[in-house]
PDB file of C-alpha atoms in Angstrom:
ATOM      1  CA  GLN K   1     126.445-143.450 -57.510  1.00  0.00           C
ATOM      2  CA  VAL K   2     126.501-147.052 -58.384  1.00  0.00           C
ATOM      3  CA  THR K   3     129.423-148.375 -60.517  1.00  0.00           C
ATOM      4  CA  LEU K   4     128.951-151.267 -62.973  1.00  0.00           C
ATOM      5  CA  VAL K   5     131.687-153.433 -64.287  1.00  0.00           C
ATOM      6  CA  GLU K   6     131.339-155.904 -67.124  1.00  0.00           C
ATOM      7  CA  SER K   7     133.462-158.852 -68.099  1.00  0.00           C
ATOM      8  CA  GLY K   8     133.326-161.901 -70.287  1.00  0.00           C
ATOM      9  CA  GLY K   9     133.397-160.384 -73.852  1.00  0.00           C
ATOM     10  CA  GLY K  10     135.647-161.830 -76.392  1.00  0.00           C
ATOM     11  CA  SER K  11     135.966-163.287 -79.916  1.00  0.00           C
ATOM     12  CA  VAL K  12     134.123-166.442 -81.003  1.00  0.00           C
ATOM     13  CA  GLN K  13     133.090-168.149 -84.147  1.00  0.00           C
ATOM     14  CA  SER K  14     129.598-168.183 -85.425  1.00  0.00           C
ATOM     15  CA  GLY K  15     127.499-170.692 -83.503  1.00  0.00           C
ATOM     16  CA  GLY K  16     129.618-170.272 -80.271  1.00  0.00           C
ATOM     17  CA  SER K  17     128.630-169.064 -76.880  1.00  0.00           C
ATOM     18  CA  LEU K  18     129.791-166.342 -74.353  1.00  0.00           C
ATOM     19  CA  ARG K  19     128.671-165.511 -70.857  1.00  0.00           C
ATOM     20  CA  LEU K  20     128.864-161.860 -69.970  1.00  0.00           C
ATOM     21  CA  SER K  21     128.886-160.708 -66.260  1.00  0.00           C
ATOM     22  CA  CYS K  22     128.093-157.393 -64.644  1.00  0.00           C
ATOM     23  CA  VAL K  23     128.811-156.488 -61.060  1.00  0.00           C
ATOM     24  CA  ALA K  24     127.107-153.566 -59.410  1.00  0.00           C
ATOM     25  CA  SER K  25     128.713-151.694 -56.467  1.00  0.00           C
ATOM     26  CA  GLY K  26     125.352-151.000 -54.940  1.00  0.00           C
ATOM     27  CA  TYR K  27     121.622-151.316 -54.979  1.00  0.00           C
ATOM     28  CA  THR K  28     119.835-151.480 -58.296  1.00  0.00           C
ATOM     29  CA  TYR K  29     116.250-152.511 -58.758  1.00  0.00           C
ATOM     30  CA  CYS K  30     116.515-153.260 -62.420  1.00  0.00           C
ATOM     31  CA  MET K  31     119.728-154.211 -64.411  1.00  0.00           C
ATOM     32  CA  ALA K  32     119.824-154.604 -68.128  1.00  0.00           C
ATOM     33  CA  TRP K  33     122.043-155.412 -71.159  1.00  0.00           C
ATOM     34  CA  PHE K  34     122.269-153.213 -74.051  1.00  0.00           C
ATOM     35  CA  ARG K  35     124.360-153.295 -77.080  1.00  0.00           C
ATOM     36  CA  GLN K  36     125.737-151.001 -79.666  1.00  0.00           C
ATOM     37  CA  ARG K  37     126.715-152.216 -83.094  1.00  0.00           C
ATOM     38  CA  PRO K  38     129.097-150.098 -85.215  1.00  0.00           C
ATOM     39  CA  GLY K  39     127.274-147.248 -86.723  1.00  0.00           C
ATOM     40  CA  GLN K  40     124.116-147.943 -84.876  1.00  0.00           C
ATOM     41  CA  GLU K  41     122.287-146.768 -81.854  1.00  0.00           C
ATOM     42  CA  ARG K  42     122.440-148.410 -78.494  1.00  0.00           C
ATOM     43  CA  GLU K  43     119.651-151.108 -78.352  1.00  0.00           C
ATOM     44  CA  ALA K  44     118.194-153.206 -75.510  1.00  0.00           C
ATOM     45  CA  VAL K  45     118.962-156.922 -75.247  1.00  0.00           C
ATOM     46  CA  ALA K  46     117.307-157.836 -71.967  1.00  0.00           C
ATOM     47  CA  ALA K  47     116.514-156.548 -68.420  1.00  0.00           C
ATOM     48  CA  ILE K  48     115.781-158.174 -65.119  1.00  0.00           C
ATOM     49  CA  ASP K  49     114.405-157.031 -61.868  1.00  0.00           C
ATOM     50  CA  ARG K  50     115.234-158.022 -58.243  1.00  0.00           C
ATOM     51  CA  ASP K  51     112.592-160.527 -58.285  1.00  0.00           C
ATOM     52  CA  ASP K  52     114.326-162.358 -61.153  1.00  0.00           C
ATOM     53  CA  GLN K  53     111.640-161.372 -63.669  1.00  0.00           C
ATOM     54  CA  PRO K  54     113.202-160.942 -67.219  1.00  0.00           C
ATOM     55  CA  VAL K  55     112.156-159.095 -70.085  1.00  0.00           C
ATOM     56  CA  TYR K  56     113.665-159.417 -73.529  1.00  0.00           C
ATOM     57  CA  ALA K  57     113.946-157.185 -76.425  1.00  0.00           C
ATOM     58  CA  ASP K  58     113.756-158.667 -79.977  1.00  0.00           C
ATOM     59  CA  SER K  59     117.415-158.739 -80.106  1.00  0.00           C
ATOM     60  CA  GLY K  60     117.748-160.976 -77.037  1.00  0.00           C
ATOM     61  CA  GLU K  61     114.780-163.246 -77.591  1.00  0.00           C
ATOM     62  CA  GLY K  62     115.517-166.921 -77.958  1.00  0.00           C
ATOM     63  CA  ARG K  63     119.270-167.204 -78.070  1.00  0.00           C
ATOM     64  CA  PHE K  64     120.179-165.107 -75.048  1.00  0.00           C
ATOM     65  CA  ALA K  65     119.252-165.650 -71.296  1.00  0.00           C
ATOM     66  CA  ILE K  66     119.573-162.958 -68.625  1.00  0.00           C
ATOM     67  CA  SER K  67     119.892-164.080 -64.973  1.00  0.00           C
ATOM     68  CA  ARG K  68     120.626-162.387 -61.653  1.00  0.00           C
ATOM     69  CA  ASP K  69     122.318-163.192 -58.418  1.00  0.00           C
ATOM     70  CA  ASN K  70     121.365-160.599 -55.747  1.00  0.00           C
ATOM     71  CA  THR K  71     123.766-161.911 -53.159  1.00  0.00           C
ATOM     72  CA  LYS K  72     126.456-160.934 -55.592  1.00  0.00           C
ATOM     73  CA  ASN K  73     124.851-157.815 -57.090  1.00  0.00           C
ATOM     74  CA  THR K  74     125.581-159.529 -60.373  1.00  0.00           C
ATOM     75  CA  ILE K  75     123.700-160.050 -63.599  1.00  0.00           C
ATOM     76  CA  TYR K  76     124.618-162.435 -66.398  1.00  0.00           C
ATOM     77  CA  LEU K  77     123.897-162.775 -70.043  1.00  0.00           C
ATOM     78  CA  GLN K  78     124.295-166.281 -71.578  1.00  0.00           C
ATOM     79  CA  MET K  79     124.604-165.871 -75.228  1.00  0.00           C
ATOM     80  CA  ASN K  80     124.249-168.975 -77.429  1.00  0.00           C
ATOM     81  CA  ASN K  81     124.416-169.720 -81.142  1.00  0.00           C
ATOM     82  CA  LEU K  82     126.137-166.304 -81.674  1.00  0.00           C
ATOM     83  CA  LYS K  83     125.936-164.818 -85.053  1.00  0.00           C
ATOM     84  CA  PRO K  84     128.093-162.208 -86.830  1.00  0.00           C
ATOM     85  CA  GLU K  85     125.434-159.626 -86.552  1.00  0.00           C
ATOM     86  CA  ASP K  86     125.709-160.020 -82.606  1.00  0.00           C
ATOM     87  CA  THR K  87     129.112-158.293 -82.926  1.00  0.00           C
ATOM     88  CA  ALA K  88     128.804-155.198 -80.721  1.00  0.00           C
ATOM     89  CA  THR K  89     129.875-153.566 -77.526  1.00  0.00           C
ATOM     90  CA  TYR K  90     127.689-154.840 -74.746  1.00  0.00           C
ATOM     91  CA  PHE K  91     126.769-152.482 -71.845  1.00  0.00           C
ATOM     92  CA  CYS K  92     125.334-153.198 -68.578  1.00  0.00           C
ATOM     93  CA  ALA K  93     123.021-150.680 -67.167  1.00  0.00           C
ATOM     94  CA  GLY K  94     121.070-150.311 -63.793  1.00  0.00           C
ATOM     95  CA  ARG K  95     118.533-148.250 -62.239  1.00  0.00           C
ATOM     96  CA  ALA K  96     117.067-147.866 -58.695  1.00  0.00           C
ATOM     97  CA  ALA K  97     113.408-147.171 -59.671  1.00  0.00           C
ATOM     98  CA  ILE K  98     110.957-149.973 -60.141  1.00  0.00           C
ATOM     99  CA  LEU K  99     110.010-151.340 -63.488  1.00  0.00           C
ATOM    100  CA  CYS K 100     112.449-152.531 -66.179  1.00  0.00           C
ATOM    101  CA  PRO K 101     112.065-150.357 -69.286  1.00  0.00           C
ATOM    102  CA  LEU K 102     114.026-151.239 -72.472  1.00  0.00           C
ATOM    103  CA  ARG K 103     115.113-147.804 -73.505  1.00  0.00           C
ATOM    104  CA  PRO K 104     118.594-146.488 -72.549  1.00  0.00           C
ATOM    105  CA  VAL K 105     117.377-143.120 -71.387  1.00  0.00           C
ATOM    106  CA  HIS K 106     115.777-144.655 -68.392  1.00  0.00           C
ATOM    107  CA  TYR K 107     118.885-146.024 -66.895  1.00  0.00           C
ATOM    108  CA  GLY K 108     121.232-143.903 -64.774  1.00  0.00           C
ATOM    109  CA  TYR K 109     124.059-146.260 -64.212  1.00  0.00           C
ATOM    110  CA  TRP K 110     126.245-147.620 -66.937  1.00  0.00           C
ATOM    111  CA  GLY K 111     129.333-149.865 -67.274  1.00  0.00           C
ATOM    112  CA  GLN K 112     132.191-149.155 -69.589  1.00  0.00           C
ATOM    113  CA  GLY K 113     131.131-151.913 -72.045  1.00  0.00           C
ATOM    114  CA  THR K 114     132.750-155.191 -73.172  1.00  0.00           C
ATOM    115  CA  GLN K 115     133.342-156.093 -76.710  1.00  0.00           C
ATOM    116  CA  VAL K 116     131.875-159.171 -78.413  1.00  0.00           C
ATOM    117  CA  THR K 117     133.203-160.139 -81.807  1.00  0.00           C
ATOM    118  CA  VAL K 118     131.657-162.981 -83.675  1.00  0.00           C
ATOM    119  CA  SER K 119     133.349-164.119 -86.954  1.00  0.00           C
ATOM    120  CA  SER K 120     131.704-166.187 -89.584  1.00  0.00           C
TER     121      SER K 120
END
């Protein structure tokens, strides 16, 4: 079992930036960021494989950038120009199998989540 621990959430004003981090305790081929806004289903933001190939969901395209440091078993999510609609709990997820799907059901490892609040 791999443990994932997120950090970096917080409260910012609209237009601000945050950088989330997620450390994995063991091997993962693909790691991803998902978010869950109040009253909504969990949705993908972005994913990245061990070869540093990212894939973005619509929610993460343009303003967000995912990156990975395999030496630290860590991924990052740089979020710029944040908007109030980005307010959500952001979850890190991982999987050992190849490919980086963007559906939560394909991930077996999950972090506890970190809250991001963007005020207008």
